[in-house]
């Protein structure tokens, strides 16, 4: 039996540990904290990610804990509908629920090592599942692989009220975005993003929420209702970081999965999905092939696909958060909505 160290006990790390054959590997998860996330947020599970969850064995439980997305309205900053788009089969699930279900799927044979991870564990192969600021990536890929700070601030949270009638969807304003979607148990998940002068770390949530209210309140009824209900204790405020192209997800006996490999802008809602697909793909290869061959095959299968989504998420962020081109963008989207039969402006 070979030792396998997984650095990071988030979505990718837990999914990998849950799906690796315990008869082939003695897995140890190295995790900085034991506590669940202090602020609840929601994740979109697209069909590809649901297939990965099915392989882990928790898809029925995720469906029971989650909420169907249904249709989505893309709106201008004032709430007028530009176009409508379906999201068939997409499930929204609380990050806390997903982590709980993944953690329960991890075999009892998997060892847990809690505490700050400051260097690579050993001996044996290492999987870097430790997020956008990955110590594994920095240690093996070097300083050029450090995460890069975007100019955007992102706020997210779940509030214990239903989606405002006629208020769901994404609002694309001039250089700012606000989203409102259904969350589990009849609640609302909301998120906002815009350029901010707030520092890269240690952001004061009260200040960030006050800044968000100053930017968005009074523009659309749905946004006003959500921000009235939002509280600092139920809000996560962070600067957005991304990961540069690493060239390969494998170096020697070290491999990257999830945000450690391809941390991206959140505008496609694919980060958690790709982390799950990475983890299950790697686990299945490790279960059936010699270790070096498994890492090579994983790199071939996942590198280009996930990097293409990273590039697409950056492009989507530029489109959604454009400033000078906002009138042109809205005009094109409005025409596209009419061409698809959506009555732009018919819903507020």
mmCIF file of C-alpha atoms in Angstrom:
data_model
loop_
_atom_site.group_PDB
_atom_site.id
_atom_site.type_symbol
_atom_site.label_atom_id
_atom_site.label_comp_id
_atom_site.label_asym_id
_atom_site.label_seq_id
_atom_site.Cartn_x
_atom_site.Cartn_y
_atom_site.Cartn_z
ATOM 1 C CA UNK A 1 0.000 0.000 0.000
ATOM 2 C CA UNK A 2 1.361 3.404 -1.022
ATOM 3 C CA UNK A 3 1.145 6.548 1.085
ATOM 4 C CA UNK A 4 -0.694 9.481 -0.532
ATOM 5 C CA UNK A 5 -0.733 12.924 1.046
ATOM 6 C CA UNK A 6 -3.612 15.245 0.134
ATOM 7 C CA UNK A 7 -2.969 18.846 1.146
ATOM 8 C CA UNK A 8 -6.327 20.558 1.594
ATOM 9 C CA UNK A 9 -9.590 19.243 2.988
ATOM 10 C CA UNK A 10 -11.977 21.231 0.832
ATOM 11 C CA UNK A 11 -14.141 20.038 -2.047
ATOM 12 C CA UNK A 12 -11.337 18.602 -4.206
ATOM 13 C CA UNK A 13 -9.418 17.030 -1.346
ATOM 14 C CA UNK A 14 -12.436 15.345 0.221
ATOM 15 C CA UNK A 15 -13.788 14.099 -3.112
ATOM 16 C CA UNK A 16 -10.409 12.584 -3.953
ATOM 17 C CA UNK A 17 -10.071 10.908 -0.550
ATOM 18 C CA UNK A 18 -13.632 9.575 -0.830
ATOM 19 C CA UNK A 19 -13.008 7.951 -4.234
ATOM 20 C CA UNK A 20 -9.436 6.635 -3.990
ATOM 21 C CA UNK A 21 -9.246 2.882 -3.372
ATOM 22 C CA UNK A 22 -8.213 2.424 0.279
ATOM 23 C CA UNK A 23 -6.741 -0.968 -0.612
ATOM 24 C CA UNK A 24 -4.172 0.719 -2.864
ATOM 25 C CA UNK A 25 -3.420 3.911 -0.921
ATOM 26 C CA UNK A 26 -3.084 5.039 2.669
ATOM 27 C CA UNK A 27 -4.440 8.547 2.322
ATOM 28 C CA UNK A 28 -3.688 11.369 4.748
ATOM 29 C CA UNK A 29 -5.567 14.656 4.450
ATOM 30 C CA UNK A 30 -3.566 17.625 5.706
ATOM 31 C CA UNK A 31 -5.983 20.414 6.580
ATOM 32 C CA UNK A 32 -5.556 23.760 8.273
ATOM 33 C CA UNK A 33 -8.854 23.716 10.162
ATOM 34 C CA UNK A 34 -11.484 21.373 11.473
ATOM 35 C CA UNK A 35 -14.377 23.851 11.549
ATOM 36 C CA UNK A 36 -16.963 24.118 8.754
ATOM 37 C CA UNK A 37 -17.189 27.429 6.826
ATOM 38 C CA UNK A 38 -18.388 30.232 9.094
ATOM 39 C CA UNK A 39 -20.496 31.846 6.342
ATOM 40 C CA UNK A 40 -22.839 29.806 4.155
ATOM 41 C CA UNK A 41 -22.649 30.225 0.374
ATOM 42 C CA UNK A 42 -24.135 28.312 -2.555
ATOM 43 C CA UNK A 43 -22.518 26.415 -5.428
ATOM 44 C CA UNK A 44 -23.912 25.539 -8.855
ATOM 45 C CA UNK A 45 -23.593 21.844 -9.668
ATOM 46 C CA UNK A 46 -23.670 21.415 -13.446
ATOM 47 C CA UNK A 47 -24.423 18.000 -14.975
ATOM 48 C CA UNK A 48 -20.730 17.050 -15.356
ATOM 49 C CA UNK A 49 -20.145 17.709 -11.662
ATOM 50 C CA UNK A 50 -23.262 15.733 -10.780
ATOM 51 C CA UNK A 51 -21.808 12.739 -12.617
ATOM 52 C CA UNK A 52 -18.714 13.066 -10.439
ATOM 53 C CA UNK A 53 -20.897 13.203 -7.326
ATOM 54 C CA UNK A 54 -22.699 10.088 -8.519
ATOM 55 C CA UNK A 55 -19.387 8.232 -8.684
ATOM 56 C CA UNK A 56 -18.540 9.362 -5.144
ATOM 57 C CA UNK A 57 -21.976 8.071 -4.107
ATOM 58 C CA UNK A 58 -23.570 11.242 -2.757
ATOM 59 C CA UNK A 59 -25.587 12.640 -5.674
ATOM 60 C CA UNK A 60 -29.010 11.683 -4.238
ATOM 61 C CA UNK A 61 -28.103 13.370 -0.942
ATOM 62 C CA UNK A 62 -26.870 16.476 -2.759
ATOM 63 C CA UNK A 63 -30.101 16.653 -4.745
ATOM 64 C CA UNK A 64 -32.113 16.310 -1.536
ATOM 65 C CA UNK A 65 -30.115 19.100 0.130
ATOM 66 C CA UNK A 66 -30.065 21.370 -2.926
ATOM 67 C CA UNK A 67 -32.382 23.464 -5.057
ATOM 68 C CA UNK A 68 -33.062 23.394 -8.799
ATOM 69 C CA UNK A 69 -31.942 26.584 -10.524
ATOM 70 C CA UNK A 70 -34.693 26.630 -13.131
ATOM 71 C CA UNK A 71 -34.552 29.608 -15.511
ATOM 72 C CA UNK A 72 -32.298 32.630 -15.186
ATOM 73 C CA UNK A 73 -32.963 36.216 -16.209
ATOM 74 C CA UNK A 74 -30.093 38.431 -17.298
ATOM 75 C CA UNK A 75 -30.960 42.024 -16.393
ATOM 76 C CA UNK A 76 -29.498 45.466 -16.791
ATOM 77 C CA UNK A 77 -28.468 47.399 -13.702
ATOM 78 C CA UNK A 78 -32.017 48.712 -13.202
ATOM 79 C CA UNK A 79 -33.612 45.269 -13.280
ATOM 80 C CA UNK A 80 -35.010 45.278 -16.825
ATOM 81 C CA UNK A 81 -34.741 41.827 -18.410
ATOM 82 C CA UNK A 82 -32.252 41.712 -21.277
ATOM 83 C CA UNK A 83 -32.668 38.021 -22.030
ATOM 84 C CA UNK A 84 -33.674 34.768 -20.397
ATOM 85 C CA UNK A 85 -31.645 31.583 -20.304
ATOM 86 C CA UNK A 86 -32.452 28.158 -18.957
ATOM 87 C CA UNK A 87 -30.175 26.196 -16.651
ATOM 88 C CA UNK A 88 -31.667 22.722 -17.102
ATOM 89 C CA UNK A 89 -30.516 20.188 -14.571
ATOM 90 C CA UNK A 90 -28.343 22.605 -12.578
ATOM 91 C CA UNK A 91 -28.575 22.231 -8.798
ATOM 92 C CA UNK A 92 -27.659 24.882 -6.268
ATOM 93 C CA UNK A 93 -26.253 23.398 -3.050
ATOM 94 C CA UNK A 94 -24.866 25.003 0.068
ATOM 95 C CA UNK A 95 -21.077 24.760 0.281
ATOM 96 C CA UNK A 96 -21.474 23.657 3.901
ATOM 97 C CA UNK A 97 -23.880 20.857 2.895
ATOM 98 C CA UNK A 98 -21.599 19.693 0.092
ATOM 99 C CA UNK A 99 -18.555 19.601 2.377
ATOM 100 C CA UNK A 100 -20.541 17.723 5.026
ATOM 101 C CA UNK A 101 -21.680 15.089 2.531
ATOM 102 C CA UNK A 102 -18.223 14.685 1.013
ATOM 103 C CA UNK A 103 -16.660 14.392 4.451
ATOM 104 C CA UNK A 104 -19.129 11.647 5.407
ATOM 105 C CA UNK A 105 -18.169 9.729 2.241
ATOM 106 C CA UNK A 106 -14.463 9.617 3.174
ATOM 107 C CA UNK A 107 -13.515 6.125 4.456
ATOM 108 C CA UNK A 108 -12.567 5.767 8.111
ATOM 109 C CA UNK A 109 -9.156 4.496 7.005
ATOM 110 C CA UNK A 110 -8.207 7.986 5.762
ATOM 111 C CA UNK A 111 -5.975 9.775 8.278
ATOM 112 C CA UNK A 112 -6.525 13.424 9.221
ATOM 113 C CA UNK A 113 -3.714 15.836 10.114
ATOM 114 C CA UNK A 114 -4.972 19.231 11.311
ATOM 115 C CA UNK A 115 -2.921 22.379 11.575
ATOM 116 C CA UNK A 116 -1.172 24.963 9.367
ATOM 117 C CA UNK A 117 0.502 23.435 6.309
ATOM 118 C CA UNK A 118 3.747 25.320 5.674
ATOM 119 C CA UNK A 119 5.716 22.773 3.646
ATOM 120 C CA UNK A 120 5.183 19.642 1.599
ATOM 121 C CA UNK A 121 4.324 16.552 3.641
ATOM 122 C CA UNK A 122 6.091 13.301 2.965
ATOM 123 C CA UNK A 123 7.272 10.806 2.214
ATOM 124 C CA UNK A 124 5.413 9.751 -0.897
ATOM 125 C CA UNK A 125 3.302 11.441 -3.577
ATOM 126 C CA UNK A 126 1.499 14.706 -2.818
ATOM 127 C CA UNK A 127 -1.778 16.082 -4.175
ATOM 128 C CA UNK A 128 -2.155 19.850 -3.932
ATOM 129 C CA UNK A 129 -5.841 20.483 -3.217
ATOM 130 C CA UNK A 130 -5.144 23.562 -1.117
ATOM 131 C CA UNK A 131 -6.842 26.296 -3.076
ATOM 132 C CA UNK A 132 -5.840 29.417 -4.910
ATOM 133 C CA UNK A 133 -3.008 30.246 -2.473
ATOM 134 C CA UNK A 134 -1.663 26.673 -2.665
ATOM 135 C CA UNK A 135 1.521 26.035 -0.694
ATOM 136 C CA UNK A 136 2.025 22.947 -2.863
ATOM 137 C CA UNK A 137 1.944 24.960 -6.084
ATOM 138 C CA UNK A 138 4.280 27.631 -4.727
ATOM 139 C CA UNK A 139 6.713 25.058 -3.317
ATOM 140 C CA UNK A 140 6.998 22.965 -6.481
ATOM 141 C CA UNK A 141 6.088 25.335 -9.328
ATOM 142 C CA UNK A 142 7.904 28.338 -7.844
ATOM 143 C CA UNK A 143 7.144 31.987 -7.133
ATOM 144 C CA UNK A 144 5.896 32.634 -10.665
ATOM 145 C CA UNK A 145 2.949 30.396 -9.838
ATOM 146 C CA UNK A 146 1.739 32.641 -7.017
ATOM 147 C CA UNK A 147 -1.930 33.642 -7.144
ATOM 148 C CA UNK A 148 -2.702 36.937 -8.862
ATOM 149 C CA UNK A 149 -4.922 39.602 -7.385
ATOM 150 C CA UNK A 150 -7.770 40.814 -9.601
ATOM 151 C CA UNK A 151 -9.191 44.321 -9.159
ATOM 152 C CA UNK A 152 -12.538 42.954 -7.971
ATOM 153 C CA UNK A 153 -14.203 42.582 -4.616
ATOM 154 C CA UNK A 154 -16.741 39.767 -4.256
ATOM 155 C CA UNK A 155 -19.458 39.481 -1.628
ATOM 156 C CA UNK A 156 -21.656 36.404 -1.128
ATOM 157 C CA UNK A 157 -24.213 35.154 1.321
ATOM 158 C CA UNK A 158 -27.413 33.227 1.942
ATOM 159 C CA UNK A 159 -30.364 34.986 3.555
ATOM 160 C CA UNK A 160 -33.357 33.325 5.157
ATOM 161 C CA UNK A 161 -35.975 34.810 2.831
ATOM 162 C CA UNK A 162 -37.290 33.602 -0.541
ATOM 163 C CA UNK A 163 -36.159 35.104 -3.838
ATOM 164 C CA UNK A 164 -38.059 38.388 -4.354
ATOM 165 C CA UNK A 165 -40.918 37.896 -6.847
ATOM 166 C CA UNK A 166 -39.656 38.870 -10.293
ATOM 167 C CA UNK A 167 -36.251 39.718 -8.851
ATOM 168 C CA UNK A 168 -34.101 36.663 -9.550
ATOM 169 C CA UNK A 169 -31.215 36.549 -11.994
ATOM 170 C CA UNK A 170 -28.061 38.528 -12.665
ATOM 171 C CA UNK A 171 -27.973 42.330 -12.865
ATOM 172 C CA UNK A 172 -25.179 43.648 -15.094
ATOM 173 C CA UNK A 173 -24.540 47.327 -14.485
ATOM 174 C CA UNK A 174 -21.662 49.604 -15.392
ATOM 175 C CA UNK A 175 -18.649 47.881 -13.888
ATOM 176 C CA UNK A 176 -20.682 45.980 -11.339
ATOM 177 C CA UNK A 177 -22.694 42.766 -11.064
ATOM 178 C CA UNK A 178 -25.342 41.517 -8.652
ATOM 179 C CA UNK A 179 -26.844 38.027 -8.604
ATOM 180 C CA UNK A 180 -29.944 36.586 -6.907
ATOM 181 C CA UNK A 181 -30.716 32.853 -7.099
ATOM 182 C CA UNK A 182 -32.780 30.308 -5.144
ATOM 183 C CA UNK A 183 -31.014 28.489 -2.324
ATOM 184 C CA UNK A 184 -31.990 25.356 -0.426
ATOM 185 C CA UNK A 185 -34.818 25.376 2.086
ATOM 186 C CA UNK A 186 -36.594 28.297 0.412
ATOM 187 C CA UNK A 187 -33.788 30.774 0.963
ATOM 188 C CA UNK A 188 -31.919 33.196 -1.316
ATOM 189 C CA UNK A 189 -28.285 33.156 -2.390
ATOM 190 C CA UNK A 190 -26.907 36.528 -3.436
ATOM 191 C CA UNK A 191 -23.551 37.715 -4.738
ATOM 192 C CA UNK A 192 -22.023 40.967 -5.914
ATOM 193 C CA UNK A 193 -18.793 41.946 -7.632
ATOM 194 C CA UNK A 194 -17.179 45.259 -8.563
ATOM 195 C CA UNK A 195 -13.860 47.090 -8.550
ATOM 196 C CA UNK A 196 -12.797 48.145 -5.090
ATOM 197 C CA UNK A 197 -9.929 49.956 -3.428
ATOM 198 C CA UNK A 198 -10.154 47.698 -0.384
ATOM 199 C CA UNK A 199 -6.946 45.836 0.398
ATOM 200 C CA UNK A 200 -6.189 42.247 -0.608
ATOM 201 C CA UNK A 201 -6.627 40.793 2.879
ATOM 202 C CA UNK A 202 -8.293 41.448 6.207
ATOM 203 C CA UNK A 203 -11.378 43.013 4.646
ATOM 204 C CA UNK A 204 -13.870 44.421 7.131
ATOM 205 C CA UNK A 205 -17.218 42.847 6.212
ATOM 206 C CA UNK A 206 -19.258 45.704 7.705
ATOM 207 C CA UNK A 207 -17.345 48.183 5.551
ATOM 208 C CA UNK A 208 -17.650 46.022 2.436
ATOM 209 C CA UNK A 209 -21.400 45.542 2.931
ATOM 210 C CA UNK A 210 -21.902 49.280 3.498
ATOM 211 C CA UNK A 211 -19.942 49.991 0.307
ATOM 212 C CA UNK A 212 -22.082 47.479 -1.585
ATOM 213 C CA UNK A 213 -25.306 49.063 -0.353
ATOM 214 C CA UNK A 214 -24.043 52.488 -1.420
ATOM 215 C CA UNK A 215 -23.358 51.174 -4.926
ATOM 216 C CA UNK A 216 -26.507 49.095 -5.485
ATOM 217 C CA UNK A 217 -29.404 50.261 -3.293
ATOM 218 C CA UNK A 218 -32.053 52.224 -5.192
ATOM 219 C CA UNK A 219 -31.274 50.698 -8.582
ATOM 220 C CA UNK A 220 -33.645 47.703 -8.563
ATOM 221 C CA UNK A 221 -36.319 46.485 -6.134
ATOM 222 C CA UNK A 222 -34.989 42.910 -5.993
ATOM 223 C CA UNK A 223 -31.511 44.076 -5.016
ATOM 224 C CA UNK A 224 -32.922 46.458 -2.395
ATOM 225 C CA UNK A 225 -34.883 43.645 -0.745
ATOM 226 C CA UNK A 226 -31.863 41.354 -0.618
ATOM 227 C CA UNK A 227 -29.458 43.949 0.755
ATOM 228 C CA UNK A 228 -31.996 44.992 3.381
ATOM 229 C CA UNK A 229 -32.023 41.416 4.672
ATOM 230 C CA UNK A 230 -28.259 40.847 4.407
ATOM 231 C CA UNK A 231 -26.179 41.055 7.595
ATOM 232 C CA UNK A 232 -22.392 41.102 8.102
ATOM 233 C CA UNK A 233 -22.534 37.812 10.017
ATOM 234 C CA UNK A 234 -24.081 36.085 6.995
ATOM 235 C CA UNK A 235 -21.826 37.705 4.397
ATOM 236 C CA UNK A 236 -18.462 36.653 2.966
ATOM 237 C CA UNK A 237 -16.364 39.492 1.513
ATOM 238 C CA UNK A 238 -13.123 38.741 -0.333
ATOM 239 C CA UNK A 239 -10.895 40.110 -3.039
ATOM 240 C CA UNK A 240 -10.868 37.813 -6.074
ATOM 241 C CA UNK A 241 -7.630 35.957 -6.799
ATOM 242 C CA UNK A 242 -6.817 33.796 -9.827
ATOM 243 C CA UNK A 243 -4.097 31.272 -10.655
ATOM 244 C CA UNK A 244 -1.736 31.714 -13.632
ATOM 245 C CA UNK A 245 -1.295 28.959 -16.180
ATOM 246 C CA UNK A 246 1.100 26.454 -14.551
ATOM 247 C CA UNK A 247 2.130 24.700 -17.772
ATOM 248 C CA UNK A 248 1.314 21.289 -16.309
ATOM 249 C CA UNK A 249 -0.666 19.976 -13.356
ATOM 250 C CA UNK A 250 2.019 17.375 -12.644
ATOM 251 C CA UNK A 251 5.645 17.717 -11.603
ATOM 252 C CA UNK A 252 7.369 14.556 -10.459
ATOM 253 C CA UNK A 253 5.204 12.905 -7.815
ATOM 254 C CA UNK A 254 3.232 16.090 -7.151
ATOM 255 C CA UNK A 255 -0.088 16.947 -8.798
ATOM 256 C CA UNK A 256 -2.571 19.820 -8.543
ATOM 257 C CA UNK A 257 -6.380 19.657 -8.425
ATOM 258 C CA UNK A 258 -9.168 22.203 -8.031
ATOM 259 C CA UNK A 259 -8.412 25.870 -7.396
ATOM 260 C CA UNK A 260 -4.760 25.026 -6.735
ATOM 261 C CA UNK A 261 -4.556 24.082 -10.422
ATOM 262 C CA UNK A 262 -6.904 26.551 -12.102
ATOM 263 C CA UNK A 263 -8.396 29.063 -9.672
ATOM 264 C CA UNK A 264 -10.560 31.258 -11.886
ATOM 265 C CA UNK A 265 -12.930 34.202 -11.873
ATOM 266 C CA UNK A 266 -16.312 33.139 -10.459
ATOM 267 C CA UNK A 267 -18.398 34.368 -13.396
ATOM 268 C CA UNK A 268 -19.053 30.972 -15.001
ATOM 269 C CA UNK A 269 -19.931 29.282 -11.712
ATOM 270 C CA UNK A 270 -17.635 26.382 -12.597
ATOM 271 C CA UNK A 271 -14.871 26.400 -9.972
ATOM 272 C CA UNK A 272 -16.390 23.840 -7.606
ATOM 273 C CA UNK A 273 -17.595 21.715 -10.528
ATOM 274 C CA UNK A 274 -14.130 21.493 -12.049
ATOM 275 C CA UNK A 275 -12.644 20.666 -8.640
ATOM 276 C CA UNK A 276 -14.996 17.692 -8.328
ATOM 277 C CA UNK A 277 -14.257 16.509 -11.857
ATOM 278 C CA UNK A 278 -10.496 16.839 -11.240
ATOM 279 C CA UNK A 279 -10.710 14.816 -8.035
ATOM 280 C CA UNK A 280 -12.825 11.980 -9.422
ATOM 281 C CA UNK A 281 -10.784 11.787 -12.637
ATOM 282 C CA UNK A 282 -7.530 11.568 -10.706
ATOM 283 C CA UNK A 283 -8.935 9.045 -8.211
ATOM 284 C CA UNK A 284 -10.159 6.696 -10.945
ATOM 285 C CA UNK A 285 -6.796 6.830 -12.700
ATOM 286 C CA UNK A 286 -4.930 6.189 -9.454
ATOM 287 C CA UNK A 287 -7.207 3.217 -8.778
ATOM 288 C CA UNK A 288 -6.419 1.546 -12.092
ATOM 289 C CA UNK A 289 -2.939 2.595 -13.246
ATOM 290 C CA UNK A 290 0.620 2.869 -11.902
ATOM 291 C CA UNK A 291 1.170 6.216 -10.197
ATOM 292 C CA UNK A 292 3.348 7.976 -12.849
ATOM 293 C CA UNK A 293 1.063 6.807 -15.649
ATOM 294 C CA UNK A 294 -2.010 7.950 -13.720
ATOM 295 C CA UNK A 295 -0.579 11.460 -13.259
ATOM 296 C CA UNK A 296 0.319 11.734 -16.944
ATOM 297 C CA UNK A 297 -3.158 10.639 -17.994
ATOM 298 C CA UNK A 298 -4.771 13.053 -15.528
ATOM 299 C CA UNK A 299 -2.741 15.929 -16.911
ATOM 300 C CA UNK A 300 -3.744 15.081 -20.481
ATOM 301 C CA UNK A 301 -7.427 14.839 -19.616
ATOM 302 C CA UNK A 302 -7.788 17.878 -17.387
ATOM 303 C CA UNK A 303 -5.213 20.528 -18.329
ATOM 304 C CA UNK A 304 -6.646 21.946 -21.549
ATOM 305 C CA UNK A 305 -10.284 21.524 -20.554
ATOM 306 C CA UNK A 306 -10.003 23.318 -17.227
ATOM 307 C CA UNK A 307 -7.661 25.996 -18.578
ATOM 308 C CA UNK A 308 -10.124 26.754 -21.367
ATOM 309 C CA UNK A 309 -12.778 27.353 -18.706
ATOM 310 C CA UNK A 310 -10.368 29.561 -16.755
ATOM 311 C CA UNK A 311 -9.849 31.720 -19.842
ATOM 312 C CA UNK A 312 -13.600 31.763 -20.562
ATOM 313 C CA UNK A 313 -14.378 32.835 -16.991
ATOM 314 C CA UNK A 314 -11.997 35.780 -17.364
ATOM 315 C CA UNK A 315 -13.682 36.756 -20.629
ATOM 316 C CA UNK A 316 -17.115 36.512 -19.007
ATOM 317 C CA UNK A 317 -15.964 38.705 -16.122
ATOM 318 C CA UNK A 318 -14.728 41.358 -18.549
ATOM 319 C CA UNK A 319 -18.061 41.305 -20.364
ATOM 320 C CA UNK A 320 -20.195 41.395 -17.221
ATOM 321 C CA UNK A 321 -18.100 44.060 -15.497
ATOM 322 C CA UNK A 322 -17.291 46.275 -18.442
ATOM 323 C CA UNK A 323 -17.620 50.013 -17.877
ATOM 324 C CA UNK A 324 -17.157 52.052 -21.053
ATOM 325 C CA UNK A 325 -18.759 49.380 -23.267
ATOM 326 C CA UNK A 326 -21.790 48.847 -21.007
ATOM 327 C CA UNK A 327 -24.375 50.596 -23.280
ATOM 328 C CA UNK A 328 -23.212 48.625 -26.325
ATOM 329 C CA UNK A 329 -23.196 45.368 -24.370
ATOM 330 C CA UNK A 330 -26.717 45.925 -23.069
ATOM 331 C CA UNK A 331 -27.983 46.792 -26.528
ATOM 332 C CA UNK A 332 -26.563 43.611 -28.027
ATOM 333 C CA UNK A 333 -27.981 41.481 -25.188
ATOM 334 C CA UNK A 334 -31.381 43.135 -25.538
ATOM 335 C CA UNK A 335 -31.452 42.328 -29.255
ATOM 336 C CA UNK A 336 -30.369 38.769 -28.532
ATOM 337 C CA UNK A 337 -33.179 38.445 -25.995
ATOM 338 C CA UNK A 338 -35.768 39.610 -28.501
ATOM 339 C CA UNK A 339 -34.394 37.204 -31.077
ATOM 340 C CA UNK A 340 -34.933 34.345 -28.625
ATOM 341 C CA UNK A 341 -38.475 35.438 -27.877
ATOM 342 C CA UNK A 342 -37.682 37.093 -24.529
ATOM 343 C CA UNK A 343 -39.577 40.323 -23.930
ATOM 344 C CA UNK A 344 -36.833 42.616 -22.676
ATOM 345 C CA UNK A 345 -38.132 45.003 -20.064
ATOM 346 C CA UNK A 346 -41.301 43.013 -19.456
ATOM 347 C CA UNK A 347 -40.252 41.933 -15.978
ATOM 348 C CA UNK A 348 -38.927 44.099 -13.166
#
